[in-house]
Tab-separated table of C-alpha atoms and ligand atoms in Angstrom:
chain	number	residue	atom	x	y	z
B	1	MET	CA	-15.539	-114.774	2.239
B	2	THR	CA	-17.465	-111.765	3.528
B	3	GLU	CA	-20.052	-109.295	2.241
B	4	TYR	CA	-17.230	-106.828	1.510
B	5	LYS	CA	-16.019	-106.643	-2.095
B	6	ASN	CA	-12.563	-105.166	-2.081
B	7	ARG	CA	-10.624	-103.687	-4.967
B	8	ALA	CA	-6.947	-102.765	-4.781
B	9	VAL	CA	-4.331	-101.171	-7.029
B	10	VAL	CA	-1.387	-103.569	-7.201
B	11	LEU	CA	2.127	-103.454	-8.629
B	12	ASN	CA	1.941	-105.645	-11.715
B	13	ARG	CA	5.332	-104.715	-13.184
B	14	ARG	CA	8.086	-102.362	-12.030
B	15	PRO	CA	7.912	-99.071	-13.958
B	16	GLU	CA	10.994	-98.087	-15.938
B	17	GLY	CA	10.970	-94.295	-15.861
B	18	GLU	CA	7.436	-92.925	-16.128
B	19	ILE	CA	4.612	-95.265	-15.140
B	20	ARG	CA	3.065	-96.924	-18.207
B	21	ASP	CA	-0.235	-98.703	-18.792
B	22	GLY	CA	-0.141	-102.112	-17.156
B	23	ASP	CA	2.499	-101.266	-14.514
B	24	LEU	CA	-0.202	-100.726	-11.888
B	25	VAL	CA	-3.519	-102.564	-12.207
B	26	VAL	CA	-6.806	-102.643	-10.310
B	27	GLN	CA	-7.677	-106.101	-8.984
B	28	GLU	CA	-10.556	-107.576	-7.018
B	29	ARG	CA	-9.370	-108.896	-3.678
B	30	GLU	CA	-11.240	-111.234	-1.371
B	31	GLN	CA	-11.983	-109.964	2.107
B	32	ARG	CA	-11.594	-112.647	4.754
B	33	PRO	CA	-13.601	-112.751	7.992
B	34	LEU	CA	-12.002	-110.932	10.926
B	35	LYS	CA	-10.004	-112.789	13.554
B	36	ASP	CA	-10.299	-111.842	17.203
B	37	GLY	CA	-8.620	-108.490	17.857
B	38	GLU	CA	-8.896	-107.287	14.238
B	39	VAL	CA	-10.870	-104.484	12.600
B	40	ARG	CA	-12.018	-103.726	9.073
B	41	ALA	CA	-11.858	-100.186	7.702
B	42	GLN	CA	-13.484	-98.759	4.605
B	43	THR	CA	-11.269	-96.271	2.799
B	44	LEU	CA	-12.911	-92.880	2.360
B	45	TRP	CA	-9.977	-90.779	1.132
B	46	LEU	CA	-6.672	-92.024	-0.248
B	47	SER	CA	-3.536	-89.890	-0.184
B	48	LEU	CA	-1.204	-89.863	-3.195
B	49	ASP	CA	2.350	-88.934	-2.240
B	50	PRO	CA	5.567	-88.664	-4.264
B	51	TYR	CA	7.472	-91.210	-2.076
B	52	MET	CA	5.320	-94.018	-3.494
B	53	ARG	CA	7.113	-93.861	-6.860
B	54	PRO	CA	10.650	-94.795	-5.584
B	55	ARG	CA	9.064	-97.651	-3.634
B	56	MET	CA	7.934	-99.198	-6.939
B	57	ASN	CA	11.615	-99.661	-7.914
B	58	ASP	CA	13.597	-102.769	-7.095
B	59	SER	CA	16.047	-100.934	-4.886
B	60	LYS	CA	16.047	-100.460	-1.162
B	61	GLY	CA	15.766	-96.830	-0.111
B	62	TYR	CA	14.781	-95.838	3.392
B	63	MET	CA	11.896	-98.286	3.049
B	64	ASP	CA	11.540	-101.681	1.402
B	65	PRO	CA	10.354	-101.854	-2.210
B	66	ILE	CA	6.750	-102.873	-2.882
B	67	GLY	CA	6.671	-106.506	-4.061
B	68	ILE	CA	5.214	-107.555	-7.405
B	69	GLY	CA	1.518	-108.360	-6.872
B	70	GLU	CA	1.370	-106.316	-3.679
B	71	THR	CA	-0.993	-103.422	-3.010
B	72	ILE	CA	0.564	-99.983	-3.521
B	73	VAL	CA	1.406	-98.435	-0.173
B	74	GLY	CA	-0.401	-95.336	1.006
B	75	GLU	CA	-2.145	-93.590	3.832
B	76	SER	CA	-5.880	-93.098	3.936
B	77	VAL	CA	-8.729	-91.793	6.008
B	78	GLY	CA	-11.077	-94.654	6.763
B	79	ARG	CA	-14.100	-95.597	8.790
B	80	ILE	CA	-14.255	-98.736	10.929
B	81	VAL	CA	-17.045	-100.898	9.491
B	82	GLU	CA	-16.466	-104.035	11.568
B	83	SER	CA	-14.584	-104.560	14.814
B	84	LYS	CA	-13.431	-107.513	16.864
B	85	SER	CA	-11.143	-105.271	18.882
B	86	ASP	CA	-12.080	-103.376	22.013
B	87	GLN	CA	-9.860	-100.498	20.817
B	88	TYR	CA	-12.166	-99.496	17.927
B	89	GLN	CA	-15.904	-99.204	17.485
B	90	VAL	CA	-17.864	-99.286	14.250
B	91	GLY	CA	-18.019	-95.710	12.978
B	92	ASP	CA	-14.622	-94.614	14.337
B	93	LEU	CA	-12.653	-92.498	11.860
B	94	ILE	CA	-8.951	-93.208	11.467
B	95	THR	CA	-5.859	-92.529	9.430
B	96	SER	CA	-3.884	-95.665	8.588
B	97	TYR	CA	-1.424	-97.036	6.050
B	98	SER	CA	-4.139	-99.080	4.354
B	99	GLY	CA	-2.616	-98.968	0.876
B	100	TRP	CA	-4.503	-98.206	-2.324
B	101	GLN	CA	-7.602	-100.287	-1.639
B	102	GLU	CA	-11.242	-99.903	-0.718
B	103	TYR	CA	-11.145	-102.019	2.478
B	104	SER	CA	-8.351	-103.023	4.812
B	105	VAL	CA	-8.036	-105.363	7.782
B	106	PHE	CA	-5.581	-104.803	10.606
B	107	PRO	CA	-5.072	-105.693	14.262
B	108	GLY	CA	-6.559	-103.263	16.772
B	109	ASP	CA	-3.088	-102.617	18.171
B	110	ALA	CA	-1.428	-101.980	14.772
B	111	PRO	CA	1.105	-99.108	14.805
B	112	MET	CA	0.697	-95.903	12.769
B	113	VAL	CA	-3.093	-95.950	13.076
B	114	TYR	CA	-4.598	-92.818	14.620
B	115	LYS	CA	-8.176	-92.034	15.560
B	116	ILE	CA	-9.490	-88.774	14.154
B	117	GLU	CA	-11.379	-86.610	16.612
B	118	PRO	CA	-13.458	-84.566	14.138
B	119	LYS	CA	-12.918	-80.818	14.540
B	120	ALA	CA	-15.202	-78.121	13.112
B	121	GLY	CA	-13.659	-76.493	10.060
B	122	VAL	CA	-11.249	-79.365	9.370
B	123	PRO	CA	-12.406	-81.602	6.508
B	124	LEU	CA	-11.510	-85.281	6.868
B	125	GLN	CA	-9.180	-85.264	3.886
B	126	ALA	CA	-7.066	-82.496	5.473
B	127	TYR	CA	-5.721	-85.232	7.785
B	128	LEU	CA	-3.866	-86.546	4.715
B	129	GLY	CA	-2.638	-83.128	3.591
B	130	VAL	CA	-1.678	-79.977	5.455
B	131	ALA	CA	-2.980	-81.394	8.762
B	132	GLY	CA	-1.534	-84.844	8.079
B	133	MET	CA	1.776	-86.473	7.174
B	134	PRO	CA	2.842	-83.842	4.581
B	135	GLY	CA	1.899	-81.016	6.941
B	136	ARG	CA	3.880	-82.531	9.818
B	137	THR	CA	6.775	-83.026	7.400
B	138	GLY	CA	6.786	-79.364	6.461
B	139	TYR	CA	6.355	-78.182	10.027
B	140	CYS	CA	8.977	-80.434	11.643
B	141	GLY	CA	11.488	-80.176	8.795
B	142	LEU	CA	11.350	-76.389	8.927
B	143	MET	CA	11.240	-75.933	12.695
B	144	TYR	CA	13.640	-78.677	13.812
B	145	VAL	CA	16.058	-79.012	10.860
B	146	GLY	CA	15.778	-75.565	9.275
B	147	LYS	CA	15.552	-73.731	12.628
B	148	PRO	CA	14.193	-70.429	11.249
B	149	LYS	CA	14.946	-67.077	12.831
B	150	ALA	CA	12.937	-63.899	12.275
B	151	GLY	CA	14.271	-61.824	9.402
B	152	GLU	CA	15.856	-64.767	7.563
B	153	THR	CA	15.044	-65.630	3.947
B	154	VAL	CA	13.454	-69.044	3.454
B	155	VAL	CA	13.056	-70.584	-0.003
B	156	VAL	CA	10.823	-73.619	-0.501
B	157	SER	CA	10.307	-75.599	-3.709
B	158	ALA	CA	7.072	-77.389	-4.693
B	159	ALA	CA	5.609	-74.377	-2.886
B	160	SER	CA	1.941	-74.973	-3.735
B	161	GLY	CA	1.963	-78.623	-2.599
B	162	PRO	CA	1.005	-79.671	0.936
B	163	VAL	CA	4.568	-79.770	2.290
B	164	GLY	CA	5.548	-76.450	0.693
B	165	THR	CA	2.291	-74.811	1.734
B	166	VAL	CA	2.961	-75.574	5.401
B	167	VAL	CA	6.663	-74.703	5.234
B	168	GLY	CA	5.966	-71.278	3.764
B	169	GLN	CA	3.099	-70.311	6.033
B	170	THR	CA	4.952	-71.580	9.115
B	171	ALA	CA	8.059	-69.614	8.136
B	172	LYS	CA	5.940	-66.462	7.676
B	173	LYS	CA	4.554	-66.966	11.176
B	174	GLU	CA	8.165	-67.180	12.435
B	175	GLY	CA	8.850	-63.764	10.909
B	176	CYS	CA	10.848	-64.879	7.869
B	177	ARG	CA	10.851	-63.563	4.321
B	178	VAL	CA	9.443	-66.471	2.300
B	179	VAL	CA	10.022	-67.201	-1.370
B	180	GLY	CA	8.338	-70.117	-3.091
B	181	VAL	CA	9.355	-71.931	-6.257
B	182	ALA	CA	6.508	-73.448	-8.274
B	183	GLY	CA	5.629	-74.467	-11.820
B	184	GLY	CA	3.534	-71.945	-13.757
B	185	PRO	CA	1.973	-68.513	-13.206
B	186	GLU	CA	-1.288	-69.807	-11.697
B	187	LYS	CA	0.487	-71.696	-8.897
B	188	CYS	CA	2.849	-68.757	-8.266
B	189	ARG	CA	-0.063	-66.312	-8.028
B	190	PHE	CA	-1.811	-68.595	-5.535
B	191	VAL	CA	1.337	-68.945	-3.422
B	192	VAL	CA	1.705	-65.165	-3.086
B	193	GLU	CA	-1.900	-63.967	-3.094
B	194	GLU	CA	-3.600	-66.776	-1.166
B	195	LEU	CA	-0.833	-68.297	0.952
B	196	GLY	CA	0.856	-64.958	1.694
B	197	PHE	CA	4.432	-65.742	0.604
B	198	ASP	CA	6.527	-62.661	-0.177
B	199	ALA	CA	7.390	-63.884	-3.677
B	200	CYS	CA	7.194	-66.975	-5.875
B	201	VAL	CA	9.475	-67.882	-8.749
B	202	ASP	CA	8.090	-69.813	-11.714
B	203	TYR	CA	10.866	-72.277	-12.510
B	204	LYS	CA	9.230	-73.035	-15.850
B	205	ALA	CA	9.403	-69.406	-17.070
B	206	GLY	CA	12.968	-69.775	-18.388
B	207	ASN	CA	14.864	-67.325	-16.099
B	208	LEU	CA	15.190	-69.386	-12.953
B	209	GLU	CA	18.625	-68.158	-11.800
B	210	ALA	CA	17.927	-64.465	-12.426
B	211	ASP	CA	14.376	-64.569	-11.057
B	212	LEU	CA	15.487	-66.344	-7.891
B	213	LYS	CA	18.337	-63.892	-7.353
B	214	ALA	CA	15.946	-60.956	-7.758
B	215	ALA	CA	13.498	-62.505	-5.281
B	216	CYS	CA	16.250	-63.070	-2.695
B	217	PRO	CA	18.224	-59.803	-2.539
B	218	ASP	CA	19.746	-60.782	0.831
B	219	GLY	CA	20.612	-64.341	-0.229
B	220	ILE	CA	19.041	-67.522	1.191
B	221	ASP	CA	19.313	-68.650	4.824
B	222	ILE	CA	17.121	-71.767	4.596
B	223	TYR	CA	16.390	-73.755	1.486
B	224	PHE	CA	13.696	-76.358	2.135
B	225	GLU	CA	14.453	-78.969	-0.527
B	226	ASN	CA	11.522	-80.759	-2.142
B	227	VAL	CA	12.503	-81.128	-5.789
B	228	GLY	CA	16.264	-81.243	-6.534
B	229	GLY	CA	17.558	-80.782	-10.099
B	230	ALA	CA	17.677	-77.347	-11.714
B	231	VAL	CA	16.063	-75.640	-8.711
B	232	THR	CA	18.798	-76.857	-6.337
B	233	ARG	CA	21.481	-75.746	-8.794
B	234	ALA	CA	19.922	-72.261	-8.942
B	235	VAL	CA	19.574	-72.025	-5.147
B	236	ALA	CA	23.122	-73.213	-4.316
B	237	PRO	CA	25.117	-70.048	-5.230
B	238	LEU	CA	22.662	-67.852	-3.291
B	239	LEU	CA	23.056	-69.673	0.039
B	240	ASN	CA	24.382	-67.437	2.799
B	241	LYS	CA	27.093	-68.297	5.307
B	242	GLY	CA	25.372	-70.351	8.048
B	243	ALA	CA	22.570	-71.512	5.722
B	244	ARG	CA	20.602	-74.677	6.490
B	245	VAL	CA	19.108	-77.048	3.919
B	246	PRO	CA	16.564	-79.572	5.228
B	247	ILE	CA	16.429	-82.216	2.477
B	248	CYS	CA	12.874	-83.460	2.425
B	249	GLY	CA	12.869	-85.069	-1.022
B	250	TYR	CA	13.802	-84.517	-4.662
B	251	VAL	CA	10.766	-85.326	-6.705
B	252	SER	CA	12.367	-84.302	-10.039
B	253	ALA	CA	14.372	-87.545	-9.864
B	254	TYR	CA	11.640	-89.960	-8.795
B	255	ASN	CA	10.801	-91.066	-12.350
B	256	ALA	CA	14.460	-91.583	-13.261
B	257	ALA	CA	15.098	-94.966	-14.866
B	258	ASP	CA	18.374	-95.176	-12.913
B	259	MET	CA	18.213	-93.361	-9.568
B	260	ALA	CA	21.880	-94.164	-8.882
B	261	SER	CA	23.009	-91.919	-11.768
B	262	VAL	CA	20.971	-88.890	-10.655
B	263	GLU	CA	22.738	-85.752	-9.434
B	264	THR	CA	21.196	-85.362	-5.972
B	265	PRO	CA	21.056	-82.258	-3.765
B	266	PHE	CA	23.888	-83.835	-1.741
B	267	HIS	CA	26.182	-83.729	-4.791
B	268	VAL	CA	25.288	-80.096	-5.506
B	269	LEU	CA	25.672	-78.891	-1.913
B	270	LYS	CA	28.853	-80.805	-1.127
B	271	ALA	CA	30.545	-79.253	-4.186
B	272	LEU	CA	30.143	-75.715	-2.797
B	273	ASP	CA	33.158	-73.874	-1.314
B	274	GLU	CA	31.115	-73.191	1.799
B	275	VAL	CA	29.100	-76.388	2.391
B	276	PRO	CA	25.811	-75.497	4.104
B	277	GLU	CA	24.427	-77.490	7.024
B	278	HIS	CA	22.221	-80.050	5.295
B	279	ARG	CA	20.647	-83.403	5.977
B	280	PHE	CA	17.893	-85.682	4.767
B	281	PHE	CA	15.159	-86.139	7.322
B	282	LEU	CA	12.085	-88.325	7.682
B	283	VAL	CA	8.828	-87.144	9.210
B	284	THR	CA	8.827	-90.282	11.368
B	285	GLU	CA	11.726	-88.814	13.388
B	286	TRP	CA	9.001	-86.887	15.231
B	287	GLN	CA	6.454	-89.712	15.423
B	288	ALA	CA	6.260	-89.276	19.202
B	289	GLN	CA	4.945	-85.735	18.579
B	290	HIS	CA	2.299	-86.902	16.095
B	291	GLN	CA	-0.687	-85.718	18.132
B	292	GLU	CA	0.935	-82.491	19.322
B	293	ILE	CA	1.877	-81.360	15.790
B	294	THR	CA	-1.457	-82.543	14.362
B	295	THR	CA	-3.240	-80.356	16.906
B	296	ILE	CA	-1.139	-77.314	15.961
B	297	LEU	CA	-1.959	-77.849	12.280
B	298	THR	CA	-5.662	-78.679	12.687
B	299	ASP	CA	-6.088	-75.587	14.904
B	300	ARG	CA	-4.544	-73.461	12.155
B	301	VAL	CA	-6.790	-75.061	9.503
B	302	ALA	CA	-9.888	-74.616	11.679
B	303	SER	CA	-9.166	-70.929	12.278
B	304	GLY	CA	-8.568	-70.328	8.570
B	305	GLU	CA	-4.985	-69.265	9.226
B	306	LEU	CA	-3.445	-72.222	7.358
B	307	LYS	CA	-4.619	-72.070	3.760
B	308	TYR	CA	-4.252	-74.788	1.144
B	309	ARG	CA	-5.499	-76.253	-2.121
B	310	GLU	CA	-6.390	-79.805	-3.063
B	311	THR	CA	-6.957	-81.774	-6.255
B	312	VAL	CA	-9.403	-84.665	-6.027
B	313	ALA	CA	-9.605	-87.706	-8.315
B	314	GLU	CA	-12.830	-89.680	-8.065
B	315	GLY	CA	-12.615	-93.425	-7.376
B	316	LEU	CA	-9.804	-95.965	-7.291
B	317	ASP	CA	-9.938	-96.362	-11.085
B	318	ASN	CA	-8.583	-92.829	-11.494
B	319	ALA	CA	-5.821	-93.138	-8.888
B	320	VAL	CA	-3.034	-94.177	-11.262
B	321	GLU	CA	-3.567	-91.289	-13.713
B	322	ALA	CA	-3.769	-88.846	-10.817
B	323	PHE	CA	-0.516	-90.220	-9.400
B	324	LYS	CA	1.298	-89.978	-12.741
B	325	GLY	CA	0.084	-86.389	-13.082
B	326	MET	CA	1.236	-85.447	-9.597
B	327	LEU	CA	4.814	-86.446	-10.350
B	328	ASN	CA	4.701	-83.977	-13.258
B	329	GLY	CA	3.022	-81.151	-11.352
B	330	LYS	CA	-0.514	-81.583	-12.758
B	331	ASN	CA	-1.858	-81.486	-9.208
B	332	PHE	CA	-2.606	-78.116	-7.655
B	333	GLY	CA	-2.174	-78.632	-3.905
B	334	LYS	CA	-2.676	-81.947	-2.132
B	335	GLN	CA	-3.552	-84.811	-4.511
B	336	LEU	CA	-6.290	-87.019	-3.092
B	337	VAL	CA	-8.521	-89.815	-4.294
B	338	HIS	CA	-12.091	-89.798	-3.015
B	339	ILE	CA	-13.250	-93.387	-2.560
B	340	ALA	CA	-16.407	-93.281	-0.435
B	341	ASP	CA	-18.462	-91.045	1.883
M	401	LIG	N1	11.160	-86.778	4.133
M	401	LIG	C1	9.902	-87.038	4.438
M	401	LIG	O1	9.575	-87.586	5.494
M	401	LIG	C2	8.836	-86.628	3.464
M	401	LIG	C3	7.477	-86.750	3.785
M	401	LIG	C4	6.531	-86.264	2.869
M	401	LIG	C5	6.936	-85.705	1.653
M	401	LIG	N2	8.269	-85.651	1.376
M	401	LIG	C6	8.745	-85.037	0.117
M	401	LIG	O2	8.271	-83.702	0.072
M	401	LIG	C7	8.231	-83.276	-1.284
M	401	LIG	C8	6.879	-82.583	-1.543
M	401	LIG	O3	5.848	-83.497	-1.288
M	401	LIG	P1	4.309	-83.082	-1.488
M	401	LIG	O4	3.494	-84.209	-0.987
M	401	LIG	O5	4.084	-81.720	-0.948
M	401	LIG	O6	4.210	-83.082	-3.088
M	401	LIG	P2	3.462	-82.093	-4.087
M	401	LIG	O7	4.091	-80.761	-3.973
M	401	LIG	O8	1.992	-82.189	-3.934
M	401	LIG	O9	3.755	-82.769	-5.490
M	401	LIG	C9	4.993	-82.793	-6.068
M	401	LIG	C10	5.280	-81.481	-6.817
M	401	LIG	O10	6.622	-81.486	-7.223
M	401	LIG	C11	6.771	-80.549	-8.261
M	401	LIG	N3	7.687	-81.069	-9.284
M	401	LIG	C12	7.569	-82.207	-9.987
M	401	LIG	N4	8.609	-82.334	-10.852
M	401	LIG	C13	9.389	-81.242	-10.652
M	401	LIG	C14	10.603	-80.784	-11.234
M	401	LIG	N5	11.229	-81.481	-12.208
M	401	LIG	N6	11.150	-79.624	-10.790
M	401	LIG	C15	10.529	-78.906	-9.830
M	401	LIG	N7	9.368	-79.288	-9.247
M	401	LIG	C16	8.815	-80.431	-9.659
M	401	LIG	C17	5.377	-80.328	-8.853
M	401	LIG	O11	4.971	-79.000	-8.539
M	401	LIG	P3	5.175	-77.782	-9.588
M	401	LIG	O12	3.979	-77.761	-10.466
M	401	LIG	O13	5.321	-76.597	-8.728
M	401	LIG	O14	6.381	-78.140	-10.385
M	401	LIG	C18	4.512	-81.305	-8.102
M	401	LIG	O15	3.205	-80.798	-7.896
M	401	LIG	C19	8.498	-84.519	-2.130
M	401	LIG	O16	9.844	-84.537	-2.497
M	401	LIG	C20	8.231	-85.659	-1.157
M	401	LIG	O17	8.911	-86.847	-1.491
M	401	LIG	C21	9.204	-86.106	2.248
């Protein structure tokens, strides 16, 4: 036992479709004393990300499912509050895969833990959003899988979220015409007026195919796939010869009761007469460039060039509702949970 009272959100029951009351529950967890070489971190900001939902299912995707009774996986910004490792000092700020909990213990040499060197103009929580994993996903997926060339038309779905935000602004910097797809007029206005995209199509307005065609008079050279479903079906006939489709995710399917029966972007693209270059990618493919890409993104945040929104839920008790909302687009920009200062 220690002085630290930990609380965690754990998987109590596997959700069938949308998450229901009782699927995820908050539990008190004992914090054990540190062993030599270990550190204890207090979670300050927790990141909520769409990939967490498929990991609650009992099927192996690109990562193992979360076990019943286990803490929900997730990345956070934390502060070292106790250290028996010479690699960390009390007060160090880090990002780590702590899971949805208020305190975590890990060995000083654990992988995927990064020290944050605070930079003026870059709030801590940005290291979970546009300057963190989602930002690196957007940057690397666009630059290394999409391979944009000046003058090309790039379409990105979930355009106001952290991945889409970085994809669109990076593509603009590369000299592309950028069209976002987002849910609702407020998000579309933000994407054009604040983020500087050339156009944004509201897929909820009822004219998706026609609106997308009008926004892409020269067709589509890169479709950065975040959502799947109706958006992919509307994009497919507009893809130009030589088009590339980085498949980042397809969040419209994540709440499906049976993922195996979902029509994925692969089905839609493979059925085309001219099959575009397309592949699923994982941000961890560029793990070796973690610091280099983080520096690019934090520099752009610090200078004000990379703009973004965030939605903040307060406290671990509100994490589940915030997560459910995010899967349905209730978030506007990066969805975070603020745990402590
Ligand atoms: N491959 C990787 O390594 C990797 C890493 C990180 C993220 N990702 C993927 O990147 C994508 C975006 O992630 P993010 O963190 O930036 O999420 P996000 O945009 O903050 O949140 C998801 C958004 O998806 C949209 N959405 C939900 N249901 C939809 C539907 N039926 N049709 C169209 N849009 C829908 C909603 O926006 P609207 O209100 O606009 O509908 C919602 O806000 C996800 O697919 C995620 O899994 C992949």
